[in-house]
XYZ file of N, CA and C in Angstrom:
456
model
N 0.850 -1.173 0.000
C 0.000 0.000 0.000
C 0.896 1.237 0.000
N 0.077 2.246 -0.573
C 2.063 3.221 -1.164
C 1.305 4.213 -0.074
N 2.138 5.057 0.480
C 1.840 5.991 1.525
C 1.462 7.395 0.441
N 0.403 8.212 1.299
C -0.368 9.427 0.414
C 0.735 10.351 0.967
N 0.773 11.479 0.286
C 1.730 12.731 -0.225
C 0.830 13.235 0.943
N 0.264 13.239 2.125
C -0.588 13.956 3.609
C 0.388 13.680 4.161
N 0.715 12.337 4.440
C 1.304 11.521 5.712
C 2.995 12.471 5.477
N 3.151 12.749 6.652
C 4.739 13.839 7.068
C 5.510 12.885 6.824
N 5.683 11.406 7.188
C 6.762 10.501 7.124
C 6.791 10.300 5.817
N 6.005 10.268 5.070
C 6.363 10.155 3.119
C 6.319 11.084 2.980
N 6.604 12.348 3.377
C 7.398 13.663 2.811
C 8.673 13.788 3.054
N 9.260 12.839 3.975
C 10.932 12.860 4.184
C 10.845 14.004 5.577
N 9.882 14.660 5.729
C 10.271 15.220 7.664
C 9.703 14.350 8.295
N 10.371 14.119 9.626
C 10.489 12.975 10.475
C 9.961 13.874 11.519
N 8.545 13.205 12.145
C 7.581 13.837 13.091
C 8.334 13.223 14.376
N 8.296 14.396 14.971
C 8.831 14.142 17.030
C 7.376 13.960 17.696
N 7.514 12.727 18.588
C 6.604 12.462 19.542
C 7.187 12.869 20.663
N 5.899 13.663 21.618
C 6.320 14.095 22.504
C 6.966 12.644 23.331
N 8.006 12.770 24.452
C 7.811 11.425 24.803
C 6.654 11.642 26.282
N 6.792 10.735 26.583
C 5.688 9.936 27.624
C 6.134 10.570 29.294
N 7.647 10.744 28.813
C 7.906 11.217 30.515
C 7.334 12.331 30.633
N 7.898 13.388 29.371
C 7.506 14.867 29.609
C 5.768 14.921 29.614
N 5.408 14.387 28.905
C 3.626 14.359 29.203
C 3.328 14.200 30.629
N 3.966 12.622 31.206
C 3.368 12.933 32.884
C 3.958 13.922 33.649
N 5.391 14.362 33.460
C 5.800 15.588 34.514
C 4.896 16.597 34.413
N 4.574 16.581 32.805
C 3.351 18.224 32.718
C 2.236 17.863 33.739
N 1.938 17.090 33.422
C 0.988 16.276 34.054
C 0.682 16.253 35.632
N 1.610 16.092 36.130
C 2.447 16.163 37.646
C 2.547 16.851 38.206
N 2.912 17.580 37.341
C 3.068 19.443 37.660
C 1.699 20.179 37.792
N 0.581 19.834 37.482
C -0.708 20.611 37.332
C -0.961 20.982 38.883
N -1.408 19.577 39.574
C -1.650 19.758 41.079
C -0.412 20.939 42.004
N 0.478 20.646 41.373
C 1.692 21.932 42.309
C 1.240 23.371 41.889
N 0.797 23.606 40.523
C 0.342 24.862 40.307
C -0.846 25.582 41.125
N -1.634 24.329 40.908
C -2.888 24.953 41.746
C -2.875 24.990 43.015
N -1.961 23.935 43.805
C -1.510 24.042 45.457
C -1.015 25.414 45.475
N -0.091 25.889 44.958
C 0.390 27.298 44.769
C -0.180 28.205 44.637
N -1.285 27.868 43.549
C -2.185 29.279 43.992
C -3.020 29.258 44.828
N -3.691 28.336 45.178
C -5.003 28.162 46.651
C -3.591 28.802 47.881
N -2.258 28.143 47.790
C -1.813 28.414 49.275
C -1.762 29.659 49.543
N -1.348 30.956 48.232
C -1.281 32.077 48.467
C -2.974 32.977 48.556
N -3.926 32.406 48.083
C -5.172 32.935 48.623
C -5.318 32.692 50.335
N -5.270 31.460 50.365
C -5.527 30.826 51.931
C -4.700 31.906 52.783
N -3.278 32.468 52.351
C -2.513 33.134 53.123
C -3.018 34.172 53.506
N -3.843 35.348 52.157
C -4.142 36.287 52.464
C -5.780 36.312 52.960
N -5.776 35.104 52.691
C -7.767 35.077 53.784
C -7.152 34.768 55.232
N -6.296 34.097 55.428
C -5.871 34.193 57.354
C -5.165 35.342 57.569
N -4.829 36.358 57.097
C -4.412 37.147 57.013
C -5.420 38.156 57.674
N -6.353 37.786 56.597
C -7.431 39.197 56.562
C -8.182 38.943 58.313
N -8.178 37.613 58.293
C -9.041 37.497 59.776
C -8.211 38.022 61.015
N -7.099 38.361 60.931
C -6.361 38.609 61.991
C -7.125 40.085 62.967
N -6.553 39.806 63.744
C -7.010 40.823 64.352
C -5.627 41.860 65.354
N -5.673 42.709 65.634
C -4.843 43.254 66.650
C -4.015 44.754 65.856
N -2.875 45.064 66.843
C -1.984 46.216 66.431
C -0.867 45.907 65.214
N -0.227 46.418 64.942
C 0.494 46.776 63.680
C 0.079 45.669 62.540
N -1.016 46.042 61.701
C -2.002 45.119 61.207
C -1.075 45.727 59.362
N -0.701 46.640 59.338
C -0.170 46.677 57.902
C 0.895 45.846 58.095
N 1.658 45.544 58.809
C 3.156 44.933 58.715
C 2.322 43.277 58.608
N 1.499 43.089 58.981
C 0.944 41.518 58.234
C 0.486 41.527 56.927
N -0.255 42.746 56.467
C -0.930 42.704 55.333
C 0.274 42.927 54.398
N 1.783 43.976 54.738
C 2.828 43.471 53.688
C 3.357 42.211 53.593
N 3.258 41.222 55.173
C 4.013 40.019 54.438
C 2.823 39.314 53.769
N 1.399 39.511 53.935
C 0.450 38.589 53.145
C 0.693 39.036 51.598
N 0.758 40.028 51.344
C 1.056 40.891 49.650
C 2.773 39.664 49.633
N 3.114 40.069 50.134
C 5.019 39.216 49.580
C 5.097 37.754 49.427
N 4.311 36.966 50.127
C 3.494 35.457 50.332
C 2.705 35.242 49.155
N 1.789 36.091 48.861
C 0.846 35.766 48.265
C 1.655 36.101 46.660
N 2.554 37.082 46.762
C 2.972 37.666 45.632
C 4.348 36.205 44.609
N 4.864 35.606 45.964
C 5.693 34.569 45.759
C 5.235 33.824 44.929
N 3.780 33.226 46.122
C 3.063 31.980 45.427
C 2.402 31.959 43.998
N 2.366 33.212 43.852
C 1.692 34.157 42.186
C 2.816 33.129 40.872
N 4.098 34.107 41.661
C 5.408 34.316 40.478
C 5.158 32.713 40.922
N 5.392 31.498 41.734
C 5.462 30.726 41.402
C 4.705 29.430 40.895
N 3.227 30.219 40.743
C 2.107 29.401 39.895
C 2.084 29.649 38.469
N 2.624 30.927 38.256
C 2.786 31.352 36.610
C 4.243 30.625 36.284
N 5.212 30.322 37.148
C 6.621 30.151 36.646
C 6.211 28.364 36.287
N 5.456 27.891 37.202
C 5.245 26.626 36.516
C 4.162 26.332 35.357
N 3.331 26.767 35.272
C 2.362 27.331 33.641
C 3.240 27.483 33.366
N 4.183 28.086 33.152
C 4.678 28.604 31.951
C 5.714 27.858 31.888
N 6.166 26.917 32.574
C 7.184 25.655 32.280
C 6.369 24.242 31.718
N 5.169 24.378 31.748
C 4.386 23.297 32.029
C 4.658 23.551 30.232
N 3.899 24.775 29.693
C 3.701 25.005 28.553
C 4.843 24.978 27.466
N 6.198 25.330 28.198
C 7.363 25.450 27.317
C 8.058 23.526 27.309
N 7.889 23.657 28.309
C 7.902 21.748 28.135
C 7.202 21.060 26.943
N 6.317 21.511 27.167
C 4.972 20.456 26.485
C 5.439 20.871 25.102
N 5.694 22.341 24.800
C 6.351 22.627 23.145
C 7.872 21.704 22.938
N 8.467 21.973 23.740
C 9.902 21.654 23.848
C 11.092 22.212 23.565
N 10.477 23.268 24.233
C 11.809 23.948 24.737
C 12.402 23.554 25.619
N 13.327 24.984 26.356
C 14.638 24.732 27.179
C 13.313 24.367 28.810
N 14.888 23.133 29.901
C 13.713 23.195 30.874
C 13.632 23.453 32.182
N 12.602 24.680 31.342
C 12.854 25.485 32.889
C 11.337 25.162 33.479
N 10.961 23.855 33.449
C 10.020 23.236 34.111
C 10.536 23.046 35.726
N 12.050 22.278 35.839
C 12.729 21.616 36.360
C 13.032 23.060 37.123
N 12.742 24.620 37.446
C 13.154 25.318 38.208
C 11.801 25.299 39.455
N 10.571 25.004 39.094
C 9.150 25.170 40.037
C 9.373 24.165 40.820
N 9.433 22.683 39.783
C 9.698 21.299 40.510
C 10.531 21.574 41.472
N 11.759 22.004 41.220
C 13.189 21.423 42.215
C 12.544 22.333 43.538
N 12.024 23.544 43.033
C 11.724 24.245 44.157
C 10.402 23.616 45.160
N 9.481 23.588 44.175
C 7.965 22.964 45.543
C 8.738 21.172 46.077
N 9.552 20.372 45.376
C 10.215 19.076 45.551
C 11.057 19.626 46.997
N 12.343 20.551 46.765
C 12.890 21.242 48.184
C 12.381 22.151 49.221
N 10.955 22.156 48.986
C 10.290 23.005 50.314
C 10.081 21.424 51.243
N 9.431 20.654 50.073
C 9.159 19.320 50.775
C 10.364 18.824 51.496
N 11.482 19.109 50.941
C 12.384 18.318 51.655
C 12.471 18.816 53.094
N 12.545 20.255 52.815
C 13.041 21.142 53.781
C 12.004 20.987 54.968
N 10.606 20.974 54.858
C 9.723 20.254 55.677
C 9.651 19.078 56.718
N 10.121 18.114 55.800
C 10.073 16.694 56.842
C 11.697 16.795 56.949
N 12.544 17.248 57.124
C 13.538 17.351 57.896
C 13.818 18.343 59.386
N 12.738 19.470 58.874
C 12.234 20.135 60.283
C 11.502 19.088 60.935
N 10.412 18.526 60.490
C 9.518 17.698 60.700
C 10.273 16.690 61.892
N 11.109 15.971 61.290
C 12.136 15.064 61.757
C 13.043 15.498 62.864
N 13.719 16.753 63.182
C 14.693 17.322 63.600
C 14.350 17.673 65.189
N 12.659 18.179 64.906
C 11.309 18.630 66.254
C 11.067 17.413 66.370
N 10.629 16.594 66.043
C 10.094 15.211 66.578
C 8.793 15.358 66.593
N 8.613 15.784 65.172
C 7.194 16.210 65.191
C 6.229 15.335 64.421
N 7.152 14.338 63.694
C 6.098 13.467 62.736
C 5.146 12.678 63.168
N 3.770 12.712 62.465
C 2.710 12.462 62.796
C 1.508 13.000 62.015
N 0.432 11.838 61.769
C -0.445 11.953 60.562
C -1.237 13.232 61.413
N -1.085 13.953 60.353
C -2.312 15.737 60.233
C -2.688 15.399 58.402
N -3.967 15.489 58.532
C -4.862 15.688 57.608
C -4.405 16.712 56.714
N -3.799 17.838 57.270
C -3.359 19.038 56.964
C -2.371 19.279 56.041
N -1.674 17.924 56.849
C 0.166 17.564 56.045
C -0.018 16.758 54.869
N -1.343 16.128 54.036
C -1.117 15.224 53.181
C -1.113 15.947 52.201
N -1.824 16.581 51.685
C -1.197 17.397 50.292
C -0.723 18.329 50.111
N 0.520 18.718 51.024
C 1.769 19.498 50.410
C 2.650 17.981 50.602
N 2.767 16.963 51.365
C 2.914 15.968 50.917
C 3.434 15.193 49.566
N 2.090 14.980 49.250
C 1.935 14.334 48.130
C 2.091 14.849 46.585
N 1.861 16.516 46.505
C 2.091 17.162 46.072
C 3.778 17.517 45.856
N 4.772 17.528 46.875
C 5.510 17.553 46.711
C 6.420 16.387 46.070
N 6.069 14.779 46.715
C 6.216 13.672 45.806
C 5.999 14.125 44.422
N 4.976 14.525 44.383
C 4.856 14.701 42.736
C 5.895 15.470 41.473
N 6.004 16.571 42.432
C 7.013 17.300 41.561
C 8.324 16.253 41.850
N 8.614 15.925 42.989
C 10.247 14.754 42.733
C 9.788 13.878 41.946
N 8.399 13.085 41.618
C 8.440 12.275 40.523
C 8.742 12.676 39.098
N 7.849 14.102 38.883
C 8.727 15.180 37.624
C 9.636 15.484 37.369
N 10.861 15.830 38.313
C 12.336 16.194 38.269
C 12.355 14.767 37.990
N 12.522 13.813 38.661
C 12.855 12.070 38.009
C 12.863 12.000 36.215
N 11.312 12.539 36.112
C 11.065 11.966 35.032
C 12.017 12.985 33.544
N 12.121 14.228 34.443
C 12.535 15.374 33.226
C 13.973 15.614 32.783
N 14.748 13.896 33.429
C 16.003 13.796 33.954
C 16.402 12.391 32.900
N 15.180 12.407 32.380
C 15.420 10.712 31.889
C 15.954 11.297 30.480
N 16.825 10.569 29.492
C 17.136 10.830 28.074
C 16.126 11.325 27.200
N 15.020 10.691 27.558
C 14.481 11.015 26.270
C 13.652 12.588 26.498
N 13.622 12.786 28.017
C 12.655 13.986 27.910
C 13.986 15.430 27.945
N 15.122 14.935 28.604
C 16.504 15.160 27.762
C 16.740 15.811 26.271
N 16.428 14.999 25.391
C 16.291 15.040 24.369
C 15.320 15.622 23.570
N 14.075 15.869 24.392
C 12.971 16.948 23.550
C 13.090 18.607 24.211
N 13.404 17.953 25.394
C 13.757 19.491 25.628
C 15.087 20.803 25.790
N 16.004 19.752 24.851
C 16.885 20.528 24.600
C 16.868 20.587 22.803
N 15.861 20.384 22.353
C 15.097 20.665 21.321
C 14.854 22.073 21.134
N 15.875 22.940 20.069
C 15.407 24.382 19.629
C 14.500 24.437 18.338
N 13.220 24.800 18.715
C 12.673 25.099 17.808
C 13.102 26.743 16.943
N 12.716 26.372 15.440
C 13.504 27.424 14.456
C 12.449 28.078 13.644
């Protein structure tokens, strides 16, 4: 059966599949975005309930909190998206970061002698697993290989 003059592979350009890792890190990455942005609302709604004296010096660190968690819900969108094209990866800058808050967590966690199931603690948790399963995955050759992919 002779291939039709449509199909890209009988035109002589050779089509890139995304691979499979970079799909689930994007993938992986969704729940950290949106933890990121709910955490910086949540900040400035406990914020707002506060009550007492020097009440602007909370409402600037709720603006600097909330302003963090901003830059770092757009910095992963917008890695999520440059991934998924295949570009350079600066996916692997949100990950390493929400992956090392986690770390930085259960080693306080550990250090106080504080571990112990809170309802509270499971999804920055699990969430944070997630992004170390993304850095894993955005580390492997082949997602390596699409995303040091310059598009021209």
């Amino acid at each position: 059966m002779a291939r039709s003059t449509a199909d890209p592979a009988a035109a002589g350009s050779p089509t890139r599949r995304r691979p499979v890792a970079v799909v689930t890190a994007v993938l992986l990455m969704l729940p950290a975005a949106l933890l990121w942005l709910v955490g910086g609302i949540a900040f400035v709604s406990a914020i707002a309930r506060l009550q007492g004296d020097a009440m602007f010096l909370f409402w600037l660190l709720a603006v600097a909190v909330a302003g963090l968690c901003l830059l770092v819900t757009l910095m992963t969108a917008a890695g999520m998206w440059i991934a998924w094209q295949g570009g350079p990866g600066v996916l692997r800058v949100p990950a390493g970061l929400t992956f090392g808050l986690l770390l930085a967590a259960l080693a306080v966690l550990v250090l106080l002698d504080k571990v112990a199931y809170e309802p509270t603690m499971l999804t920055p948790m699990v969430v944070g697993g997630l992004a170390g399963t993304a850095l894993l995955l955005l580390a492997t050759p082949p997602a390596r290989r699409w995303l040091d992919h310059r598009p021209r």
